[in-house]
Each structure stands twice: as structure tokens, then as C-alpha cells.
Coordinates of C-alpha atoms and ligand atoms in Angstrom, one line a residue:
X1 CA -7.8 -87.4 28.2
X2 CA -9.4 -84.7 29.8
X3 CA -5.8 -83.7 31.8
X4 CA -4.2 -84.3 28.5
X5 CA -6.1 -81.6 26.5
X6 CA -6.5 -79.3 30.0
X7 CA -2.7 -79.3 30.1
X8 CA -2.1 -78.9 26.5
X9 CA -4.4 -75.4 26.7
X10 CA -2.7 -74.1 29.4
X11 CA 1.1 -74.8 27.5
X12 CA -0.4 -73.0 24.2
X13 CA 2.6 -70.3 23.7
X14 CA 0.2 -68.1 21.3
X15 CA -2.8 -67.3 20.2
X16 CA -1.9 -69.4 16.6
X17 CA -1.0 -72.6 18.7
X18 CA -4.2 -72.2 20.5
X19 CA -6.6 -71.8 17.9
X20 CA -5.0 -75.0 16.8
X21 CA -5.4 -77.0 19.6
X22 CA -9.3 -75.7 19.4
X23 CA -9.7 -76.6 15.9
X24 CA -8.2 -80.3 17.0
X25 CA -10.6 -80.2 19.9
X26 CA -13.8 -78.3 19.0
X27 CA -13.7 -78.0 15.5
X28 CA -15.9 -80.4 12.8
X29 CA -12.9 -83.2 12.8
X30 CA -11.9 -82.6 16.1
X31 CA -11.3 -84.9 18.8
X32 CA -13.9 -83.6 21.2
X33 CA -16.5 -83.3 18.6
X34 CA -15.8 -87.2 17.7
X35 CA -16.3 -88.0 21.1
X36 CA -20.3 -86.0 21.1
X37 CA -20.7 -87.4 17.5
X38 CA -20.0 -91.4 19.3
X39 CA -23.3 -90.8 21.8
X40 CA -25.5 -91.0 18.3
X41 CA -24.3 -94.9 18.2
X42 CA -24.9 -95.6 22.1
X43 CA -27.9 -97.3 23.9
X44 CA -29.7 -95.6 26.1
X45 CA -27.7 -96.5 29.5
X46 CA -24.4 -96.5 27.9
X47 CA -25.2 -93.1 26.7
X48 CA -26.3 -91.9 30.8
X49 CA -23.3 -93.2 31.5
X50 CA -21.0 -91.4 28.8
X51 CA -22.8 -88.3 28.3
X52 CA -21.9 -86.2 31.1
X53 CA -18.4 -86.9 30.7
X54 CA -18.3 -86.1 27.0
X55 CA -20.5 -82.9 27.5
X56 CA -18.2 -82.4 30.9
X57 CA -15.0 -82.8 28.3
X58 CA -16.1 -80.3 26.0
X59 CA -17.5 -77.5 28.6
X60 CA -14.0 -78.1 30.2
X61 CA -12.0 -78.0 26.9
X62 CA -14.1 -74.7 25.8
X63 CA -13.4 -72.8 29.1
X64 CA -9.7 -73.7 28.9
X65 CA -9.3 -72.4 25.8
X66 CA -11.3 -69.2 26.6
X67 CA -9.3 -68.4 29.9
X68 CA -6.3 -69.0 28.0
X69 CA -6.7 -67.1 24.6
X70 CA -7.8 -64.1 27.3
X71 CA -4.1 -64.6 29.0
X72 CA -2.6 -64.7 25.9
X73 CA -4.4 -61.6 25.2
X74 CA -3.8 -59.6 27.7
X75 CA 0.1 -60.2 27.3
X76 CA -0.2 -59.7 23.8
X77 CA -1.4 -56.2 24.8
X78 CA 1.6 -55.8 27.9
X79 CA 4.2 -56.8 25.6
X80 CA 2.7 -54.0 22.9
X81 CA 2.3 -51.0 25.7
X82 CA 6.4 -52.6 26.7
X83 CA 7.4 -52.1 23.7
X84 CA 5.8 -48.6 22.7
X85 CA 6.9 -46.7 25.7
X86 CA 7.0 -43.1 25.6
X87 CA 9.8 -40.6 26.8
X88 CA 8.8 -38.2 28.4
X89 CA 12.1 -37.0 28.6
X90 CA 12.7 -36.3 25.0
X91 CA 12.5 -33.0 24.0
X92 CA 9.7 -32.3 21.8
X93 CA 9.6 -31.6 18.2
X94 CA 10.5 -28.0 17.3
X95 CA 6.9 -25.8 16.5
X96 CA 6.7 -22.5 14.6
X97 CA 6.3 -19.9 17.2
X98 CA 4.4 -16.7 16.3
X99 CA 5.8 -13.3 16.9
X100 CA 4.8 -9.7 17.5
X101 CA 4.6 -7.9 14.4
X102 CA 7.1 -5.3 14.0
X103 CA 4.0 -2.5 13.8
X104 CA 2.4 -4.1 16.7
X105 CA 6.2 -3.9 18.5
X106 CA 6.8 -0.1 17.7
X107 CA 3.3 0.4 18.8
X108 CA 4.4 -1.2 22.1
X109 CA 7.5 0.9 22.2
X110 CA 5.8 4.4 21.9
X111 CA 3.0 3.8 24.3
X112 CA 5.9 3.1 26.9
X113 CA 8.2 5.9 26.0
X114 CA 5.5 8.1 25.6
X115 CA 4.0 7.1 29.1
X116 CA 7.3 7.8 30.9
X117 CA 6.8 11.5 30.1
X118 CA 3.0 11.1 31.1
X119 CA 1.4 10.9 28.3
X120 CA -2.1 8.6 28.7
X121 CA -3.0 6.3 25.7
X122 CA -6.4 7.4 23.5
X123 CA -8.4 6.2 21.2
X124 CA -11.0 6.4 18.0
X125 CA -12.8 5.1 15.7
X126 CA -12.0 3.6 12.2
X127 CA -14.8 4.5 11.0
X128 CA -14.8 8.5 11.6
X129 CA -17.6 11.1 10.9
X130 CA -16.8 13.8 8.6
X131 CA -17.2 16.2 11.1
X132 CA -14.4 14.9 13.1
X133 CA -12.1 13.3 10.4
X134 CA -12.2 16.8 8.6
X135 CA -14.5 20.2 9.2
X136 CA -13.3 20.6 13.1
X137 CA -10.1 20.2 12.0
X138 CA -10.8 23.3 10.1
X139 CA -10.8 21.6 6.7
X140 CA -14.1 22.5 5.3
X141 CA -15.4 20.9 2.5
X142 CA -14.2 23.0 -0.4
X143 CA -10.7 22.8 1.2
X144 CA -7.9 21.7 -1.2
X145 CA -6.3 19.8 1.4
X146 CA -9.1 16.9 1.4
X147 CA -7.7 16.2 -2.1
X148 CA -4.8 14.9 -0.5
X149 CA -7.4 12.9 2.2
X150 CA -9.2 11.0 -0.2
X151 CA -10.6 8.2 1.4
X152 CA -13.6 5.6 1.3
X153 CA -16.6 7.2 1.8
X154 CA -19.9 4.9 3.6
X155 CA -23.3 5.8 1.9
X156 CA -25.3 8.4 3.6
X157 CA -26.9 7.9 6.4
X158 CA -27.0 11.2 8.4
X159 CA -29.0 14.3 7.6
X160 CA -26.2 16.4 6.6
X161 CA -22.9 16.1 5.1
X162 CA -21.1 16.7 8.6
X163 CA -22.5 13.3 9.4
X164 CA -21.2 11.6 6.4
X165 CA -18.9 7.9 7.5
X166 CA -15.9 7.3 6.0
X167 CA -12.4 5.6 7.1
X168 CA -10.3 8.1 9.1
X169 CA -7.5 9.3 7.1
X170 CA -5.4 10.3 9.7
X171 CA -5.4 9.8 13.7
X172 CA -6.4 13.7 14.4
X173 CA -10.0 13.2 15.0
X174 CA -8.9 12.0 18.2
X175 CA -7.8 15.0 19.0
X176 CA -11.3 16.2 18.2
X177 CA -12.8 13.5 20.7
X178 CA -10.1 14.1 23.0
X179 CA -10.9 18.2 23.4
X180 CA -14.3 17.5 23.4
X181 CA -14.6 14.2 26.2
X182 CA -11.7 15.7 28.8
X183 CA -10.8 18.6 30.8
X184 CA -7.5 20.3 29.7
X185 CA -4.8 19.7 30.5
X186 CA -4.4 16.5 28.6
X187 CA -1.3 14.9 27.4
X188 CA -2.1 11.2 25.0
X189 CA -1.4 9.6 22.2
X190 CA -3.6 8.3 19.7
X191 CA -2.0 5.0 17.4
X192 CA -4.2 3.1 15.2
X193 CA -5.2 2.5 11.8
X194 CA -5.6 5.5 9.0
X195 CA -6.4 4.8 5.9
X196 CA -5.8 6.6 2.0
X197 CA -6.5 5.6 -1.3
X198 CA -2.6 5.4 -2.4
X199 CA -0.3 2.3 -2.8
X200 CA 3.4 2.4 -3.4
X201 CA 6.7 1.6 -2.0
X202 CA 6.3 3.8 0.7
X203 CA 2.6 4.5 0.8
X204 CA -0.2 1.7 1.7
X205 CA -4.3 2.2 1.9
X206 CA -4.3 1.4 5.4
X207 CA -1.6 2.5 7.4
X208 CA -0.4 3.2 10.9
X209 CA -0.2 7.0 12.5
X210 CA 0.3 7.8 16.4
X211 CA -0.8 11.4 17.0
X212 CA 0.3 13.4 19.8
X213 CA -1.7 16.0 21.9
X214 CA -1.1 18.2 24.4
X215 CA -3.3 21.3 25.8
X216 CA -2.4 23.1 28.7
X217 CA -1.3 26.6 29.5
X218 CA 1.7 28.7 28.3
X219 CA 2.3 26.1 25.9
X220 CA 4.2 26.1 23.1
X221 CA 7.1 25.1 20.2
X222 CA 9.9 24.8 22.4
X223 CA 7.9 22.2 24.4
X224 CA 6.9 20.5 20.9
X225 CA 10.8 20.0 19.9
X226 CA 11.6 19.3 23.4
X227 CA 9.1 16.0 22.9
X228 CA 9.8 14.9 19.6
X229 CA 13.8 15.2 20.6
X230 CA 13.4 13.2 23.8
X231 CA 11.3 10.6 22.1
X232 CA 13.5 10.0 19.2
X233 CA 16.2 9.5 20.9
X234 CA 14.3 7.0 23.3
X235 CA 13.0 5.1 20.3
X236 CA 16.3 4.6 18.0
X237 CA 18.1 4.4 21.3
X238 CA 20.8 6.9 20.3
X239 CA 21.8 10.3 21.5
X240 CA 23.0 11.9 18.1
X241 CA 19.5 12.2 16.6
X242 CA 19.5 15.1 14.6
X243 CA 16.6 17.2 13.9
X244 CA 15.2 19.5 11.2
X245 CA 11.9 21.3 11.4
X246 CA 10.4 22.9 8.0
X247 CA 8.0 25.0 7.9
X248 CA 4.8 23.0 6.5
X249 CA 1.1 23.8 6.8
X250 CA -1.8 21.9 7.9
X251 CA -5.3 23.3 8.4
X252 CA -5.6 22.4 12.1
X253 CA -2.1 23.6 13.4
X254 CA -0.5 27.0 13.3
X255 CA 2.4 27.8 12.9
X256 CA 2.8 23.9 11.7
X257 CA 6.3 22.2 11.1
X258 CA 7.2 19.0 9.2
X259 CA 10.0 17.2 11.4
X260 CA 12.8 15.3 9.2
X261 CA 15.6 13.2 10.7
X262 CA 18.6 12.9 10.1
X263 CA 20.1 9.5 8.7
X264 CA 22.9 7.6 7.4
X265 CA 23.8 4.4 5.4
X266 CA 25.4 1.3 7.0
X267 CA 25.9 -1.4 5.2
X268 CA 23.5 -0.9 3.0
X269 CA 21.0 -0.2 6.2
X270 CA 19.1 3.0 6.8
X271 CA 20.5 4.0 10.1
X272 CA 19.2 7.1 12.1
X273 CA 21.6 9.7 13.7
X274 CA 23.8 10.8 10.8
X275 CA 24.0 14.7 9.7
X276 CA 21.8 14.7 7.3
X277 CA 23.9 17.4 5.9
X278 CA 26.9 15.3 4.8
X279 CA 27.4 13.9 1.5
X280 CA 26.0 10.5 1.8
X281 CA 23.5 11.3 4.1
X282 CA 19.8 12.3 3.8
X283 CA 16.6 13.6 5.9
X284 CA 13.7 11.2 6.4
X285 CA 10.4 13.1 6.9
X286 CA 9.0 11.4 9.8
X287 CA 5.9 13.2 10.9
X288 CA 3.5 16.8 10.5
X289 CA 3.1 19.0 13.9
X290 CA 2.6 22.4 15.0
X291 CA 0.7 24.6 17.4
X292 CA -3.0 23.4 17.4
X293 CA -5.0 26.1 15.8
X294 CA -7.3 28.5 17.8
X295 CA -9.9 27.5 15.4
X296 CA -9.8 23.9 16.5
X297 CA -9.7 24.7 20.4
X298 CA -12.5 26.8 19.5
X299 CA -14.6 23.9 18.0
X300 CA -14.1 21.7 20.3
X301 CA -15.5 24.1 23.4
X302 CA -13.0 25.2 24.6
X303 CA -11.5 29.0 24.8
X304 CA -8.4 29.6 23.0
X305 CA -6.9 32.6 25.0
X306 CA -6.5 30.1 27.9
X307 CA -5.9 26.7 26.4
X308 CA -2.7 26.3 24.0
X309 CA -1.5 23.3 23.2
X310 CA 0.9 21.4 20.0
X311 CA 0.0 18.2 18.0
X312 CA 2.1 15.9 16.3
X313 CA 1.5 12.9 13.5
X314 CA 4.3 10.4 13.2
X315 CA 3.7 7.4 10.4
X316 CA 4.1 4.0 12.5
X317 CA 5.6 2.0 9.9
X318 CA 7.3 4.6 8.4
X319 CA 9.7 4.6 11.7
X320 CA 9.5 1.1 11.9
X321 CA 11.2 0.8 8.5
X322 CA 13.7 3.4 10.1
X323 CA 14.6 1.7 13.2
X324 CA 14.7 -2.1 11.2
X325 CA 16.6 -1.3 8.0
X326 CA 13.3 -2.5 5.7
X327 CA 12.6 -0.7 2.6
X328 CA 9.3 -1.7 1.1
X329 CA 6.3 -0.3 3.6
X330 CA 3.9 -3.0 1.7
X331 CA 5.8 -5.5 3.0
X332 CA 4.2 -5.1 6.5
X333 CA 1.2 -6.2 5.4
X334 CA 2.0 -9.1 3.0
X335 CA 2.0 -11.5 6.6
X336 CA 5.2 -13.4 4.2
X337 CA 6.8 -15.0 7.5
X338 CA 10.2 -15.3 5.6
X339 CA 10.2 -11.4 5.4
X340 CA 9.7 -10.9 8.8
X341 CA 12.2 -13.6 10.1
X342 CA 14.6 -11.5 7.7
X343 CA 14.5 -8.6 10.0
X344 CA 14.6 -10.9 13.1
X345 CA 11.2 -11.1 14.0
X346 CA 9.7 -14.8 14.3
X347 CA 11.1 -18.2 14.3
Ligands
LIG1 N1 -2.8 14.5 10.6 C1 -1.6 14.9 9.8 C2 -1.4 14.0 8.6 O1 -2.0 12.9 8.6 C3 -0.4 14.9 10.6 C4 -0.5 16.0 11.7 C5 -0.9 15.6 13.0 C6 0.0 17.3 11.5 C7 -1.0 16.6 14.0 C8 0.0 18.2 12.5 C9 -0.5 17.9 13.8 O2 -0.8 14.3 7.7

């Protein structure tokens, strides 16, 4: 009996044919367990000489079925990891990449130009002192010109108004820091955040400027339009850039100049380098510059009948939206991914 049962164990194909043969075996009615329930009904020596063998039966029968249901198991579980094999040579599913921003990228592309005509990267604060942002720039506080800078002003906290916070609105008080941290000459450019209380399609409360600096001797306008030209025509990649300079004022730079370019529509695109004078055609005003004021040398230390220099704002985005055909500045800073995969940039 006992080879019977053994060999019927080991020939269980599954785990449900198994727990069968245990129920028939083990379980209340089964044959086993009518075996154990016979040594109630046995005299003493008939049960000496049966009870090992019964108990022997069922230890036997119980490992059996153990040993096997662990085989079945463990093939259960090979035939599962068989089946669910993984490719590693699939290619795998297509993710969303990010992208540089197309500020971000222009931001990229100046430092670079600018640094192949030596120019060394600067930088400022966001949060700007009034003294900085405005009065050594020669815009004291009764000037009419700080209408146009009106800004988000920080409690007090300083003694005096010159000490007053508020959110730069414009990169030139790096200019300030620049003069007043360096020993001329000095040649940088200053990007970053500026920020104005104004919102329309071409005006944003934060916004991007890169300012341009540089103080040396015997400098002066030619070297400004000399610049601006070769850096133009590095950024729109394009030789017939065409320049116009207007007369313009700002309190820190004298004489100053407002620097338009020309451009031209191309299928319905904005594209730089047409005559601006054509029918068809018009200027984009691109950026403020001139000769930095003596005044300004003067406050920052050093002496203005030895140090001349020119500055130069451009507006970040407002090139960007030049160079990539977009029209609505706010977009930039809506983060709408189908907008920016419009103009190519992202997935
Ligand atoms: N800071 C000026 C502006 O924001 C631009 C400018 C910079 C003009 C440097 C002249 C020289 O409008």
C-alpha cells in the first residue's frame, strides 16, 4: 500500500491532482486516516504490532506529498519566469524629453558670441538697492525717468532711501557693481532677470535684458556700432543686418542711441536683415546704448578724464521672438509645451 500511495505522489501532474490524492489520504475520509482510526478497535499487542506501520504510512504519505507539492511549486514558478521573459532588446517606450527654453538658449548664444570678442560674463542681484538700480545711474529720485521704472518696491529696511530694495528694473546696476568691484578695463555682459509693472503682447513684469559694458581708454561710438554690428550678425547668422541708431536719451549714457534693425516678412515670419526702408519692411527696436556718462564713472570711483567706456541693453526675449518667428512675448513664460514644440523646441 505504502508503494502504492508513494508512487501515486510522486506521478501527481499538479498541484490540484495532489491536493486530491492528500484529501484521499490525509483528509477526515481518507484512506490513511481509516487506517489510524482502525488502532481504536485493536488489543493491545495487535496494536504494537500495527502502530508503527500506520503512523510509519502516514509520516511517509505526508512527506511525499510535501516534497512533491514543493516540486510542483517550484516549476509552477519556472514555467511563470519562462513564460514572462523580458527583451532586453526591445527598444523602449518613447518618454517626453525636456528641452532648453528658447530664453535659456539665446542666453547661451550671447554669452558665447560675446566671449569670442572677450567679453567675461557678470552678474547681480534681483533684488537691487535703490542706490544701484537708480541714483548712480544718475536718476535721482525726482527724475521723470523712474516713472517709466516703476517697479515692486520691499518695505524699508535701510536708514535712508538710497537703501531702499526693490526688483531691478533693468540689468545696469551691474554696471554699477561692475565699476565699483574691478579695475578698468573691463569688457562683460550682464543677462538675467529685470522686472516692470507692465503686461502686454510685447511687454511682461519679469523679463530678460543682457547689458553690455565696456571701459577702457580712447573709447568710443564707433567701437559701440562696431559691437552691436558684429554681434547681430553672429546671432541671426546673417551678413545683411542692417542698422539704425536714433538718437535716444537715458540718464546714465551720453550721447545715448536706441539701435533698430532692420527686418522683413517671410511667410508670414519676422525675418531679420531686410531694409527696413522698403515698403513691406519695418525697424525692430532692439536695445538702448550710448556713451556711459561721466557722472556715472564718477560715482562709481573712478575718474572720467581717463576712463571712457559705452553700455548697451538688449531685451533677451525680444530677440528671441526675432530670431524664432514668435509673436506673443507672454508666451515664454506660459511653460505651454505645445507652444514651444511649435517653434521647434522640445519633443
Ligand atoms: N537700462 C536701459 C533700459 O532698460 C537700457 C540701456 C542700457 C541703455 C545701457 C543704455 C545703456 O531701458
Amino acid at each position: 500500500l505504502k508503494a502504492k500511495l508513494l508512487g501515486e505522489i510522486e506521478a501527481a501532474s499538479d498541484l490540484d491532482a495532489l491536493e486530491a490524492l492528500r484529501v484521499a489520504t490525509l483528509g477526515k475520509a481518507g484512506s490513511v486516516t481509516g487506517l489510524l482510526k482502525t488502532l481504536g478497535g485493536m488489543t493491545p499487542d495487535e496494536r504494537q504490532a500495527e502502530g508503527p506501520q500506520i503512523h510509519g504510512l502516514r509520516e511517509a504519505v505526508t512527506a511525499a506529498i510535501a516534497a512533491r507539492k514543493a516540486a510542483l511549486e517550484g516549476a509552477a514558478l519556472d514555467a511563470k519566469l519562462a513564460g514572462e521573459t523580458l527583451d532586453m532588446t526591445l527598444p523602449a517606450a518613447a518618454a517626453a524629453k525636456g528641452s532648453v527654453h528658447p530664453v535659456s538658449q539665446v542666453m547661451d548664444e550671447l554669452a558665447e558670441i560675446f566671449a569670442d570678442m572677450g567679453f567675461a560674463v557678470a552678474t547681480g542681484p534681483e533684488i537691487e538697492d535703490d542706490w544701484r538700480n537708480f541714483t548712480a545711474l544718475n536718476i535721482p529720485e525726482t527724475h521723470p525717468a523712474r516713472a517709466m521704472h516703476d517697479t515692486f518696491y520691499f518695505p524699508e529696511v535701510g536708514e535712508s532711501a538710497a537703501q531702499r530694495m526693490l526688483l531691478r528694473t533693468h540689468t545696469s546696476p551691474v554696471q554699477i557693481r561692475t565699476m565699483m568691484s574691478e579695475e578698468p578695463p573691463i569688457r562683460i555682459i550682464a543677462p538675467g532677470r529685470v522686472y516692470r509693472s507692465d503686461s502686454d503682447a510685447t511687454h511682461t513684469p519679469m523679463f530678460h535684458q543682457v547689458e553690455g559694458l565696456v571701459i577702457d581708454r580712447g573709447i568710443h561710438m564707433g567701437h559701440l556700432k562696431w559691437t552691436l554690428e558684429t554681434f547681430l550678425k553672429a546671432f541671426f547668422e546673417r551678413d545683411d543686418i542692417v542698422l539704425r541708431l536714433r538718437p535716444s536719451y537715458f540718464p546714465f549714457t551720453e550721447p545715448s542711441a536706441e539701435v533698430d534693425v532692420g527686418y522683413a516678412h517671410e511667410k508670414g515670419r519676422r525675418i531679420v536683415g531686410g531694409n527696413g526702408d522698403d515698403a513691406g519692411h519695418a525697424w525692430m527696436e532692439l536695445l538702448g546704448s550710448g556713451m556711459v556718462s561721466r557722472r556715472v564713472i564718477a560715482n562709481c570711483g573712478l575718474d572720467p578724464d581717463e576712463w571712457q567706456g559705452f553700455a548697451f541693453g538688449i531685451g533677451i526675449d525680444r530677440i528671441a521672438m526675432l530670431k524664432y518667428g514668435m509673436d506673443d512675448l507672454r508666451a515664454f513664460f506660459d511653460g505651454d509645451l505645445r507652444w514651444l514644440a511649435h517653434y521647434g523646441f522640445g519633443a
